[in-house]
Amino acid sequence: MPSQTWLVKSEPSTYSYADLERDGKTVWDGVRNFTARGHLKEMQVGDQVFFYHSQEGKAVVAIAEVAKEAFPDKSDETGRFVAVELKPVRSLKQPVTLEDMKANPALAELKMIRQGRLSVSPVTADEWKAILRMAGE
DNA sequence: GCCAACGTTGGC
DNA sequence: GCCAACGTTGGC
């Protein structure tokens, strides 16, 4: 499988892209949803990940990269969930808002739009390019 | 701050 | 194994 692309959500008040840049890398844990867990397990080192700010901002603001593949989430007492490690790549030239993404027919099938509450979702190669273009890149 | 959507849990 | 109740997420 060639490298895939993904989108993760985070509330900036909890953990923003600026926090990731400051930290250099972070353990992406706390995911408690089986669909999202499945995606975490599929991630491979080097996969590119859009970093989306939910609630405040509601926009894709940056690109991160998978630094470590799925391992048991230590914050999960049941032992059922996994975490990955992410590191920052770069901020987008301009954030791409949810509103803009919804308005773009090329992104009508985007998983995070179709299933709003999913915190980790796949992004196709075409969707990736479309979002980069909207970011002015 | 509210509420709709939806995933998970637990009783039966 | 079904389904109602509950909790959480996230857009508005």
Short mmCIF file of N, CA and C (backbone and C1' of nucleotides) in Angstrom, two decimals:
data_model
loop_
_atom_site.label_atom_id
_atom_site.label_comp_id
_atom_site.label_asym_id
_atom_site.label_seq_id
_atom_site.Cartn_x
_atom_site.Cartn_y
_atom_site.Cartn_z
N MET A 1 0.85 -1.20 0.00
CA MET A 1 0.00 0.00 0.00
C MET A 1 0.88 1.25 0.00
N PRO A 2 0.71 2.09 -0.99
CA PRO A 2 1.46 3.35 -0.99
C PRO A 2 0.99 4.21 0.18
N SER A 3 1.72 5.24 0.46
CA SER A 3 1.36 6.05 1.62
C SER A 3 0.00 6.70 1.41
N GLN A 4 -0.72 6.80 2.49
CA GLN A 4 -2.07 7.35 2.44
C GLN A 4 -2.09 8.71 3.10
N THR A 5 -3.22 9.37 2.95
CA THR A 5 -3.38 10.67 3.59
C THR A 5 -4.63 10.64 4.47
N TRP A 6 -4.59 11.48 5.47
CA TRP A 6 -5.60 11.44 6.53
C TRP A 6 -5.97 12.84 6.97
N LEU A 7 -6.98 12.90 7.82
CA LEU A 7 -7.35 14.16 8.45
C LEU A 7 -7.65 13.87 9.91
N VAL A 8 -7.03 14.62 10.79
CA VAL A 8 -7.36 14.50 12.22
C VAL A 8 -7.91 15.83 12.72
N LYS A 9 -8.81 15.70 13.71
CA LYS A 9 -9.41 16.90 14.30
C LYS A 9 -8.86 17.10 15.69
N SER A 10 -8.75 18.36 16.03
CA SER A 10 -8.43 18.68 17.41
C SER A 10 -9.02 20.03 17.74
N GLU A 11 -9.51 20.14 18.95
CA GLU A 11 -9.95 21.46 19.41
C GLU A 11 -8.70 22.25 19.77
N PRO A 12 -8.51 23.39 19.15
CA PRO A 12 -7.30 24.16 19.43
C PRO A 12 -7.15 24.55 20.89
N SER A 13 -8.27 24.67 21.60
CA SER A 13 -8.17 25.00 23.03
C SER A 13 -7.59 23.83 23.82
N THR A 14 -7.70 22.63 23.25
CA THR A 14 -7.13 21.45 23.89
C THR A 14 -5.73 21.18 23.38
N TYR A 15 -5.60 21.13 22.06
CA TYR A 15 -4.28 20.90 21.46
C TYR A 15 -4.30 21.44 20.04
N SER A 16 -3.55 22.50 19.83
CA SER A 16 -3.56 23.16 18.52
C SER A 16 -2.32 22.77 17.72
N TYR A 17 -2.31 23.18 16.45
CA TYR A 17 -1.13 22.91 15.64
C TYR A 17 0.09 23.64 16.20
N ALA A 18 -0.15 24.81 16.76
CA ALA A 18 0.97 25.55 17.39
C ALA A 18 1.57 24.73 18.53
N ASP A 19 0.72 24.01 19.25
CA ASP A 19 1.22 23.15 20.32
C ASP A 19 2.10 22.04 19.75
N LEU A 20 1.67 21.49 18.62
CA LEU A 20 2.45 20.41 17.99
C LEU A 20 3.81 20.93 17.53
N GLU A 21 3.82 22.13 16.96
CA GLU A 21 5.10 22.71 16.53
C GLU A 21 6.02 22.95 17.73
N ARG A 22 5.43 23.42 18.80
CA ARG A 22 6.20 23.68 20.01
C ARG A 22 6.79 22.38 20.57
N ASP A 23 5.95 21.31 20.55
CA ASP A 23 6.37 20.04 21.14
C ASP A 23 7.30 19.23 20.23
N GLY A 24 7.23 19.51 18.94
CA GLY A 24 8.07 18.74 18.00
C GLY A 24 7.42 17.43 17.57
N LYS A 25 6.70 16.81 18.47
CA LYS A 25 5.92 15.62 18.16
C LYS A 25 4.95 15.40 19.31
N THR A 26 3.93 14.57 19.05
CA THR A 26 2.99 14.30 20.13
C THR A 26 2.36 12.93 19.96
N VAL A 27 1.95 12.36 21.08
CA VAL A 27 1.21 11.10 21.05
C VAL A 27 -0.25 11.43 20.80
N TRP A 28 -0.79 10.91 19.71
CA TRP A 28 -2.19 11.18 19.35
C TRP A 28 -3.07 10.11 19.99
N ASP A 29 -3.43 10.36 21.25
CA ASP A 29 -4.21 9.35 21.97
C ASP A 29 -5.58 9.90 22.32
N GLY A 30 -6.33 9.13 23.06
CA GLY A 30 -7.65 9.57 23.50
C GLY A 30 -8.76 9.28 22.50
N VAL A 31 -8.45 8.65 21.39
CA VAL A 31 -9.49 8.31 20.42
C VAL A 31 -10.29 7.12 20.95
N ARG A 32 -11.61 7.33 21.07
CA ARG A 32 -12.46 6.29 21.67
C ARG A 32 -13.60 5.93 20.74
N ASN A 33 -13.25 5.73 19.51
CA ASN A 33 -14.27 5.42 18.51
C ASN A 33 -13.68 4.36 17.61
N PHE A 34 -14.45 3.29 17.36
CA PHE A 34 -13.87 2.13 16.69
C PHE A 34 -13.53 2.40 15.23
N THR A 35 -14.32 3.23 14.58
CA THR A 35 -14.02 3.58 13.18
C THR A 35 -12.71 4.36 13.13
N ALA A 36 -12.59 5.33 14.02
CA ALA A 36 -11.37 6.12 14.07
C ALA A 36 -10.17 5.25 14.43
N ARG A 37 -10.39 4.31 15.35
CA ARG A 37 -9.31 3.41 15.72
C ARG A 37 -8.82 2.62 14.51
N GLY A 38 -9.77 2.17 13.70
CA GLY A 38 -9.39 1.43 12.50
C GLY A 38 -8.46 2.25 11.61
N HIS A 39 -8.76 3.52 11.49
CA HIS A 39 -7.92 4.39 10.67
C HIS A 39 -6.55 4.59 11.30
N LEU A 40 -6.53 4.74 12.60
CA LEU A 40 -5.23 4.90 13.28
C LEU A 40 -4.34 3.68 13.01
N LYS A 41 -4.97 2.50 13.04
CA LYS A 41 -4.19 1.28 12.84
C LYS A 41 -3.63 1.16 11.43
N GLU A 42 -4.30 1.82 10.47
CA GLU A 42 -3.83 1.75 9.09
C GLU A 42 -2.72 2.74 8.79
N MET A 43 -2.51 3.69 9.67
CA MET A 43 -1.51 4.72 9.40
C MET A 43 -0.11 4.13 9.37
N GLN A 44 0.69 4.65 8.43
CA GLN A 44 2.07 4.21 8.32
C GLN A 44 3.00 5.40 8.49
N VAL A 45 4.19 5.12 8.98
CA VAL A 45 5.18 6.19 9.15
C VAL A 45 5.37 6.92 7.82
N GLY A 46 5.30 8.22 7.88
CA GLY A 46 5.47 9.03 6.67
C GLY A 46 4.16 9.48 6.05
N ASP A 47 3.04 8.86 6.43
CA ASP A 47 1.74 9.31 5.92
C ASP A 47 1.53 10.77 6.29
N GLN A 48 0.96 11.51 5.34
CA GLN A 48 0.68 12.93 5.58
C GLN A 48 -0.73 13.08 6.14
N VAL A 49 -0.89 14.03 7.05
CA VAL A 49 -2.14 14.18 7.79
C VAL A 49 -2.54 15.66 7.85
N PHE A 50 -3.73 15.96 7.36
CA PHE A 50 -4.25 17.31 7.55
C PHE A 50 -4.64 17.49 9.01
N PHE A 51 -4.30 18.67 9.52
CA PHE A 51 -4.60 18.98 10.92
C PHE A 51 -5.74 19.99 10.93
N TYR A 52 -6.88 19.56 11.44
CA TYR A 52 -8.09 20.37 11.42
C TYR A 52 -8.43 20.87 12.81
N HIS A 53 -8.71 22.15 12.88
CA HIS A 53 -9.14 22.74 14.15
C HIS A 53 -10.66 22.75 14.22
N SER A 54 -11.21 22.01 15.16
CA SER A 54 -12.67 22.00 15.32
C SER A 54 -13.08 23.09 16.30
N GLN A 55 -14.36 23.36 16.31
CA GLN A 55 -14.99 24.35 17.21
C GLN A 55 -14.51 25.78 16.97
N GLU A 56 -13.26 26.06 17.32
CA GLU A 56 -12.74 27.40 17.04
C GLU A 56 -11.89 27.30 15.78
N GLY A 57 -12.29 28.01 14.76
CA GLY A 57 -11.53 27.96 13.53
C GLY A 57 -12.26 27.17 12.47
N LYS A 58 -12.61 25.93 12.83
CA LYS A 58 -13.27 25.04 11.88
C LYS A 58 -12.59 25.08 10.53
N ALA A 59 -11.30 24.80 10.53
CA ALA A 59 -10.53 24.84 9.28
C ALA A 59 -9.33 23.91 9.35
N VAL A 60 -8.95 23.43 8.17
CA VAL A 60 -7.69 22.71 8.07
C VAL A 60 -6.60 23.77 8.09
N VAL A 61 -5.68 23.64 9.03
CA VAL A 61 -4.69 24.70 9.20
C VAL A 61 -3.27 24.27 8.85
N ALA A 62 -3.02 22.96 8.81
CA ALA A 62 -1.63 22.53 8.66
C ALA A 62 -1.53 21.09 8.22
N ILE A 63 -0.30 20.68 7.96
CA ILE A 63 0.00 19.29 7.62
C ILE A 63 0.92 18.72 8.69
N ALA A 64 0.58 17.51 9.11
CA ALA A 64 1.44 16.78 10.04
C ALA A 64 1.82 15.46 9.37
N GLU A 65 2.66 14.71 10.05
CA GLU A 65 3.13 13.45 9.47
C GLU A 65 3.15 12.37 10.55
N VAL A 66 2.84 11.16 10.14
CA VAL A 66 2.87 10.05 11.09
C VAL A 66 4.33 9.73 11.41
N ALA A 67 4.67 9.80 12.70
CA ALA A 67 6.05 9.55 13.13
C ALA A 67 6.19 8.15 13.73
N LYS A 68 5.07 7.60 14.19
CA LYS A 68 5.13 6.26 14.78
C LYS A 68 3.77 5.59 14.59
N GLU A 69 3.81 4.34 14.15
CA GLU A 69 2.57 3.62 13.88
C GLU A 69 1.86 3.21 15.16
N ALA A 70 0.64 2.71 14.99
CA ALA A 70 -0.25 2.45 16.12
C ALA A 70 0.38 1.57 17.20
N PHE A 71 0.16 1.99 18.44
CA PHE A 71 0.59 1.22 19.61
C PHE A 71 -0.49 1.40 20.67
N PRO A 72 -0.50 0.56 21.70
CA PRO A 72 -1.58 0.66 22.70
C PRO A 72 -1.66 2.04 23.34
N ASP A 73 -2.86 2.55 23.45
CA ASP A 73 -3.08 3.85 24.07
C ASP A 73 -3.03 3.70 25.58
N LYS A 74 -1.98 4.25 26.17
CA LYS A 74 -1.79 4.08 27.62
C LYS A 74 -2.86 4.78 28.44
N SER A 75 -3.54 5.74 27.82
CA SER A 75 -4.57 6.46 28.56
C SER A 75 -5.88 5.67 28.59
N ASP A 76 -5.90 4.52 27.93
CA ASP A 76 -7.11 3.71 27.85
C ASP A 76 -7.01 2.51 28.76
N GLU A 77 -7.82 2.48 29.81
CA GLU A 77 -7.72 1.40 30.80
C GLU A 77 -8.23 0.07 30.28
N THR A 78 -9.07 0.10 29.27
CA THR A 78 -9.61 -1.16 28.76
C THR A 78 -8.63 -1.86 27.82
N GLY A 79 -7.62 -1.13 27.35
CA GLY A 79 -6.65 -1.75 26.45
C GLY A 79 -7.16 -1.98 25.04
N ARG A 80 -8.27 -1.38 24.71
CA ARG A 80 -8.85 -1.64 23.39
C ARG A 80 -8.40 -0.64 22.32
N PHE A 81 -7.92 0.51 22.78
CA PHE A 81 -7.66 1.56 21.81
C PHE A 81 -6.17 1.79 21.58
N VAL A 82 -5.89 2.46 20.48
CA VAL A 82 -4.49 2.68 20.10
C VAL A 82 -4.22 4.18 19.91
N ALA A 83 -2.94 4.48 19.87
CA ALA A 83 -2.50 5.85 19.61
C ALA A 83 -1.44 5.79 18.51
N VAL A 84 -1.16 6.91 17.89
CA VAL A 84 -0.02 7.03 16.98
C VAL A 84 0.78 8.24 17.45
N GLU A 85 1.91 8.46 16.79
CA GLU A 85 2.67 9.66 17.09
C GLU A 85 2.70 10.52 15.85
N LEU A 86 2.46 11.81 16.04
CA LEU A 86 2.46 12.77 14.93
C LEU A 86 3.54 13.81 15.15
N LYS A 87 4.08 14.31 14.03
CA LYS A 87 5.01 15.43 14.12
C LYS A 87 4.59 16.49 13.11
N PRO A 88 4.93 17.74 13.36
CA PRO A 88 4.50 18.82 12.47
C PRO A 88 5.27 18.79 11.15
N VAL A 89 4.62 19.21 10.09
CA VAL A 89 5.30 19.40 8.80
C VAL A 89 5.33 20.90 8.50
N ARG A 90 4.18 21.48 8.24
CA ARG A 90 4.13 22.92 8.01
C ARG A 90 2.69 23.41 8.07
N SER A 91 2.54 24.69 8.31
CA SER A 91 1.23 25.33 8.23
C SER A 91 0.86 25.52 6.77
N LEU A 92 -0.44 25.52 6.50
CA LEU A 92 -0.89 25.87 5.16
C LEU A 92 -0.76 27.38 4.97
N LYS A 93 -0.60 27.77 3.69
CA LYS A 93 -0.54 29.21 3.40
C LYS A 93 -1.77 29.92 3.93
N GLN A 94 -2.93 29.34 3.61
CA GLN A 94 -4.17 29.87 4.16
C GLN A 94 -4.97 28.68 4.69
N PRO A 95 -5.61 28.86 5.84
CA PRO A 95 -6.48 27.79 6.34
C PRO A 95 -7.63 27.54 5.36
N VAL A 96 -8.07 26.31 5.29
CA VAL A 96 -9.22 25.97 4.45
C VAL A 96 -10.39 25.67 5.38
N THR A 97 -11.40 26.51 5.32
CA THR A 97 -12.49 26.38 6.28
C THR A 97 -13.48 25.28 5.89
N LEU A 98 -14.19 24.83 6.90
CA LEU A 98 -15.23 23.83 6.67
C LEU A 98 -16.25 24.34 5.66
N GLU A 99 -16.59 25.60 5.81
CA GLU A 99 -17.55 26.22 4.90
C GLU A 99 -17.07 26.12 3.45
N ASP A 100 -15.81 26.44 3.23
CA ASP A 100 -15.25 26.36 1.87
C ASP A 100 -15.23 24.93 1.36
N MET A 101 -14.89 24.01 2.24
CA MET A 101 -14.84 22.61 1.82
C MET A 101 -16.22 22.10 1.44
N LYS A 102 -17.23 22.51 2.22
CA LYS A 102 -18.60 22.10 1.92
C LYS A 102 -19.07 22.67 0.59
N ALA A 103 -18.52 23.83 0.24
CA ALA A 103 -18.95 24.51 -0.98
C ALA A 103 -18.26 23.94 -2.22
N ASN A 104 -17.25 23.14 -2.03
CA ASN A 104 -16.50 22.59 -3.16
C ASN A 104 -17.02 21.20 -3.54
N PRO A 105 -17.61 21.08 -4.74
CA PRO A 105 -18.19 19.79 -5.15
C PRO A 105 -17.15 18.67 -5.16
N ALA A 106 -15.88 19.02 -5.37
CA ALA A 106 -14.83 18.00 -5.39
C ALA A 106 -14.68 17.33 -4.03
N LEU A 107 -15.20 17.99 -3.00
CA LEU A 107 -15.04 17.46 -1.64
C LEU A 107 -16.36 16.93 -1.06
N ALA A 108 -17.34 16.74 -1.95
CA ALA A 108 -18.65 16.31 -1.47
C ALA A 108 -18.58 14.97 -0.75
N GLU A 109 -17.62 14.14 -1.15
CA GLU A 109 -17.51 12.80 -0.56
C GLU A 109 -16.54 12.75 0.62
N LEU A 110 -15.94 13.87 0.93
CA LEU A 110 -14.95 13.87 2.01
C LEU A 110 -15.54 13.28 3.28
N LYS A 111 -14.83 12.32 3.82
CA LYS A 111 -15.37 11.56 4.94
C LYS A 111 -15.72 12.44 6.14
N MET A 112 -14.86 13.38 6.43
CA MET A 112 -15.11 14.21 7.63
C MET A 112 -16.32 15.12 7.46
N ILE A 113 -16.70 15.39 6.21
CA ILE A 113 -17.91 16.18 5.98
C ILE A 113 -19.13 15.29 6.10
N ARG A 114 -19.01 14.09 5.53
CA ARG A 114 -20.15 13.18 5.54
C ARG A 114 -20.42 12.64 6.94
N GLN A 115 -19.38 12.47 7.69
CA GLN A 115 -19.54 11.94 9.05
C GLN A 115 -18.87 12.89 10.03
N GLY A 116 -19.63 13.91 10.41
CA GLY A 116 -19.06 15.03 11.14
C GLY A 116 -18.31 14.70 12.42
N ARG A 117 -18.72 13.66 13.09
CA ARG A 117 -18.13 13.43 14.40
C ARG A 117 -16.88 12.56 14.38
N LEU A 118 -16.54 12.07 13.19
CA LEU A 118 -15.38 11.19 13.10
C LEU A 118 -14.08 11.99 13.24
N SER A 119 -13.27 11.62 14.23
CA SER A 119 -12.12 12.46 14.55
C SER A 119 -10.85 12.10 13.75
N VAL A 120 -10.86 10.91 13.14
CA VAL A 120 -9.74 10.51 12.30
C VAL A 120 -10.33 9.93 11.03
N SER A 121 -10.04 10.51 9.88
CA SER A 121 -10.69 10.03 8.66
C SER A 121 -9.73 10.03 7.48
N PRO A 122 -9.98 9.16 6.51
CA PRO A 122 -9.11 9.11 5.33
C PRO A 122 -9.40 10.26 4.37
N VAL A 123 -8.40 10.64 3.61
CA VAL A 123 -8.53 11.67 2.57
C VAL A 123 -7.96 11.05 1.29
N THR A 124 -8.72 11.10 0.20
CA THR A 124 -8.21 10.54 -1.05
C THR A 124 -7.17 11.47 -1.67
N ALA A 125 -6.42 10.93 -2.63
CA ALA A 125 -5.38 11.73 -3.29
C ALA A 125 -5.98 12.97 -3.95
N ASP A 126 -7.13 12.79 -4.58
CA ASP A 126 -7.78 13.93 -5.24
C ASP A 126 -8.24 14.98 -4.24
N GLU A 127 -8.80 14.49 -3.13
CA GLU A 127 -9.27 15.42 -2.10
C GLU A 127 -8.08 16.17 -1.50
N TRP A 128 -7.00 15.46 -1.31
CA TRP A 128 -5.79 16.09 -0.77
C TRP A 128 -5.36 17.25 -1.66
N LYS A 129 -5.31 16.97 -2.96
CA LYS A 129 -4.88 18.01 -3.91
C LYS A 129 -5.85 19.18 -3.92
N ALA A 130 -7.15 18.86 -3.86
CA ALA A 130 -8.16 19.92 -3.90
C ALA A 130 -8.02 20.85 -2.69
N ILE A 131 -7.77 20.26 -1.55
CA ILE A 131 -7.65 21.08 -0.34
C ILE A 131 -6.37 21.92 -0.39
N LEU A 132 -5.28 21.33 -0.89
CA LEU A 132 -4.04 22.11 -1.02
C LEU A 132 -4.25 23.30 -1.94
N ARG A 133 -4.97 23.05 -3.04
CA ARG A 133 -5.24 24.12 -4.00
C ARG A 133 -6.03 25.23 -3.31
N MET A 134 -7.01 24.84 -2.50
CA MET A 134 -7.82 25.85 -1.80
C MET A 134 -6.99 26.62 -0.78
N ALA A 135 -5.90 26.02 -0.36
CA ALA A 135 -5.02 26.70 0.60
C ALA A 135 -4.05 27.64 -0.11
N GLY A 136 -4.20 27.72 -1.42
CA GLY A 136 -3.34 28.61 -2.20
C GLY A 136 -1.98 28.01 -2.48
N GLU A 137 -1.90 26.68 -2.52
CA GLU A 137 -0.61 26.03 -2.75
C GLU A 137 -0.58 25.28 -4.07
P DG B 1 -22.54 29.54 28.27
"O5'" DG B 1 -23.98 28.94 28.04
"C5'" DG B 1 -24.91 29.89 27.48
"C4'" DG B 1 -25.90 29.17 26.61
"C3'" DG B 1 -26.34 27.81 27.12
"O3'" DG B 1 -27.72 27.73 26.81
"C1'" DG B 1 -25.35 27.55 24.99
P DC B 2 -28.60 26.47 27.17
"O5'" DC B 2 -28.86 25.99 25.68
"C5'" DC B 2 -29.34 26.94 24.71
"C4'" DC B 2 -29.59 26.22 23.41
"C3'" DC B 2 -30.29 24.87 23.59
"O3'" DC B 2 -31.33 24.79 22.64
"C1'" DC B 2 -28.24 24.57 22.40
P DC B 3 -32.41 23.64 22.76
"O5'" DC B 3 -31.95 22.71 21.55
"C5'" DC B 3 -31.63 23.29 20.27
"C4'" DC B 3 -30.97 22.25 19.42
"C3'" DC B 3 -31.59 20.86 19.56
"O3'" DC B 3 -31.65 20.29 18.28
"C1'" DC B 3 -29.29 20.72 19.96
P DA B 4 -32.78 19.24 17.96
"O5'" DA B 4 -32.21 18.66 16.60
"C5'" DA B 4 -31.37 19.46 15.76
"C4'" DA B 4 -30.27 18.58 15.19
"C3'" DA B 4 -30.71 17.16 14.88
"O3'" DA B 4 -30.16 16.82 13.62
"C1'" DA B 4 -28.87 17.12 16.38
P DA B 5 -30.40 15.41 12.97
"O5'" DA B 5 -29.01 14.69 13.22
"C5'" DA B 5 -27.81 15.31 12.76
"C4'" DA B 5 -26.66 14.41 13.12
"C3'" DA B 5 -26.92 12.93 12.81
"O3'" DA B 5 -25.76 12.42 12.18
"C1'" DA B 5 -26.33 13.19 15.09
P DC B 6 -25.76 10.98 11.51
"O5'" DC B 6 -24.99 10.11 12.59
"C5'" DC B 6 -23.74 10.59 13.09
"C4'" DC B 6 -23.39 9.79 14.32
"C3'" DC B 6 -23.77 8.31 14.20
"O3'" DC B 6 -22.72 7.56 14.73
"C1'" DC B 6 -24.48 9.14 16.22
P DG B 7 -22.04 6.37 13.89
"O5'" DG B 7 -21.01 5.82 14.97
"C5'" DG B 7 -20.16 6.74 15.65
"C4'" DG B 7 -20.00 6.31 17.08
"C3'" DG B 7 -19.91 4.79 17.28
"O3'" DG B 7 -18.88 4.54 18.21
"C1'" DG B 7 -21.66 5.67 18.61
P DT B 8 -18.39 3.09 18.58
"O5'" DT B 8 -18.84 2.94 20.10
"C5'" DT B 8 -18.57 4.01 21.01
"C4'" DT B 8 -19.28 3.72 22.31
"C3'" DT B 8 -19.14 2.27 22.79
"O3'" DT B 8 -18.73 2.35 24.15
"C1'" DT B 8 -21.42 2.93 22.76
P DT B 9 -18.37 1.04 25.02
"O5'" DT B 9 -19.63 0.94 26.00
"C5'" DT B 9 -20.08 2.13 26.64
"C4'" DT B 9 -21.35 1.80 27.41
"C3'" DT B 9 -21.32 0.45 28.12
"O3'" DT B 9 -21.65 0.68 29.48
"C1'" DT B 9 -23.26 0.63 26.76
P DG B 10 -21.51 -0.43 30.61
"O5'" DG B 10 -23.02 -0.94 30.75
"C5'" DG B 10 -24.05 0.02 30.97
"C4'" DG B 10 -25.38 -0.68 30.92
"C3'" DG B 10 -25.39 -2.05 31.59
"O3'" DG B 10 -26.67 -2.22 32.20
"C1'" DG B 10 -26.02 -2.31 29.36
P DG B 11 -26.86 -3.20 33.45
"O5'" DG B 11 -28.43 -3.42 33.39
"C5'" DG B 11 -29.29 -2.36 32.98
"C4'" DG B 11 -30.48 -2.90 32.22
"C3'" DG B 11 -31.04 -4.21 32.77
"O3'" DG B 11 -32.45 -4.14 32.72
"C1'" DG B 11 -30.43 -4.50 30.50
P DC B 12 -33.36 -5.14 33.59
"O5'" DC B 12 -33.92 -6.13 32.48
"C5'" DC B 12 -34.76 -5.61 31.44
"C4'" DC B 12 -34.78 -6.57 30.28
"C3'" DC B 12 -35.08 -8.01 30.68
"O3'" DC B 12 -36.44 -8.30 30.36
"C1'" DC B 12 -33.38 -7.85 28.98
P DG C 1 -25.16 -13.32 18.36
"O5'" DG C 1 -26.50 -12.58 18.24
"C5'" DG C 1 -27.78 -13.11 18.11
"C4'" DG C 1 -28.73 -11.99 18.35
"C3'" DG C 1 -28.36 -10.68 17.65
"O3'" DG C 1 -29.58 -10.16 17.18
"C1'" DG C 1 -28.55 -10.27 19.97
P DC C 2 -29.72 -8.95 16.21
"O5'" DC C 2 -30.75 -8.08 17.04
"C5'" DC C 2 -31.91 -8.73 17.57
"C4'" DC C 2 -32.61 -7.79 18.53
"C3'" DC C 2 -32.76 -6.36 18.01
"O3'" DC C 2 -34.08 -5.95 18.28
"C1'" DC C 2 -31.64 -6.34 20.11
P DC C 3 -34.71 -4.69 17.54
"O5'" DC C 3 -34.65 -3.61 18.71
"C5'" DC C 3 -35.18 -3.93 19.99
"C4'" DC C 3 -34.78 -2.86 20.98
"C3'" DC C 3 -34.78 -1.45 20.39
"O3'" DC C 3 -35.23 -0.57 21.40
"C1'" DC C 3 -32.70 -1.87 21.31
P DA C 4 -36.27 0.57 21.07
"O5'" DA C 4 -36.43 1.27 22.49
"C5'" DA C 4 -36.50 0.46 23.67
"C4'" DA C 4 -35.63 1.07 24.75
"C3'" DA C 4 -35.71 2.59 24.84
"O3'" DA C 4 -35.77 2.92 26.22
"C1'" DA C 4 -33.45 1.95 24.52
P DA C 5 -35.95 4.42 26.72
"O5'" DA C 5 -34.51 4.71 27.31
"C5'" DA C 5 -33.97 3.80 28.28
"C4'" DA C 5 -32.56 4.25 28.62
"C3'" DA C 5 -32.44 5.75 28.87
"O3'" DA C 5 -31.67 5.93 30.04
"C1'" DA C 5 -30.89 5.08 27.19
P DC C 6 -31.42 7.36 30.68
"O5'" DC C 6 -29.90 7.60 30.30
"C5'" DC C 6 -28.95 6.55 30.46
"C4'" DC C 6 -27.70 6.93 29.74
"C3'" DC C 6 -27.32 8.39 29.92
"O3'" DC C 6 -26.08 8.44 30.59
"C1'" DC C 6 -27.08 7.69 27.65
P DG C 7 -25.42 9.79 31.06
"O5'" DG C 7 -24.28 9.93 29.96
"C5'" DG C 7 -23.45 8.80 29.69
"C4'" DG C 7 -22.46 9.21 28.62
"C3'" DG C 7 -21.90 10.60 28.79
"O3'" DG C 7 -20.50 10.54 28.55
"C1'" DG C 7 -22.95 10.40 26.66
P DT C 8 -19.57 11.80 28.60
"O5'" DT C 8 -19.33 12.07 27.05
"C5'" DT C 8 -18.92 11.00 26.22
"C4'" DT C 8 -18.76 11.52 24.81
"C3'" DT C 8 -18.07 12.88 24.72
"O3'" DT C 8 -17.11 12.77 23.70
"C1'" DT C 8 -20.13 12.95 23.57
P DT C 9 -16.01 13.89 23.48
"O5'" DT C 9 -16.32 14.32 21.98
"C5'" DT C 9 -16.62 13.34 21.01
"C4'" DT C 9 -17.27 14.02 19.83
"C3'" DT C 9 -16.57 15.33 19.42
"O3'" DT C 9 -16.24 15.17 18.06
"C1'" DT C 9 -18.92 15.64 19.63
P DG C 10 -15.27 16.15 17.31
"O5'" DG C 10 -16.28 17.24 16.75
"C5'" DG C 10 -17.25 16.87 15.77
"C4'" DG C 10 -18.16 18.04 15.55
"C3'" DG C 10 -17.43 19.39 15.41
"O3'" DG C 10 -18.04 20.08 14.36
"C1'" DG C 10 -19.10 19.55 17.01
P DG C 11 -17.28 21.12 13.49
"O5'" DG C 11 -18.52 21.73 12.71
"C5'" DG C 11 -19.52 20.85 12.20
"C4'" DG C 11 -20.89 21.52 12.29
"C3'" DG C 11 -20.89 22.98 11.85
"O3'" DG C 11 -22.09 23.17 11.11
"C1'" DG C 11 -21.68 22.84 14.07
P DC C 12 -22.27 24.45 10.19
"O5'" DC C 12 -23.23 25.41 11.03
"C5'" DC C 12 -24.53 24.94 11.35
"C4'" DC C 12 -25.11 25.82 12.43
"C3'" DC C 12 -24.83 27.30 12.20
"O3'" DC C 12 -25.99 27.92 11.65
"C1'" DC C 12 -24.60 26.64 14.50
#
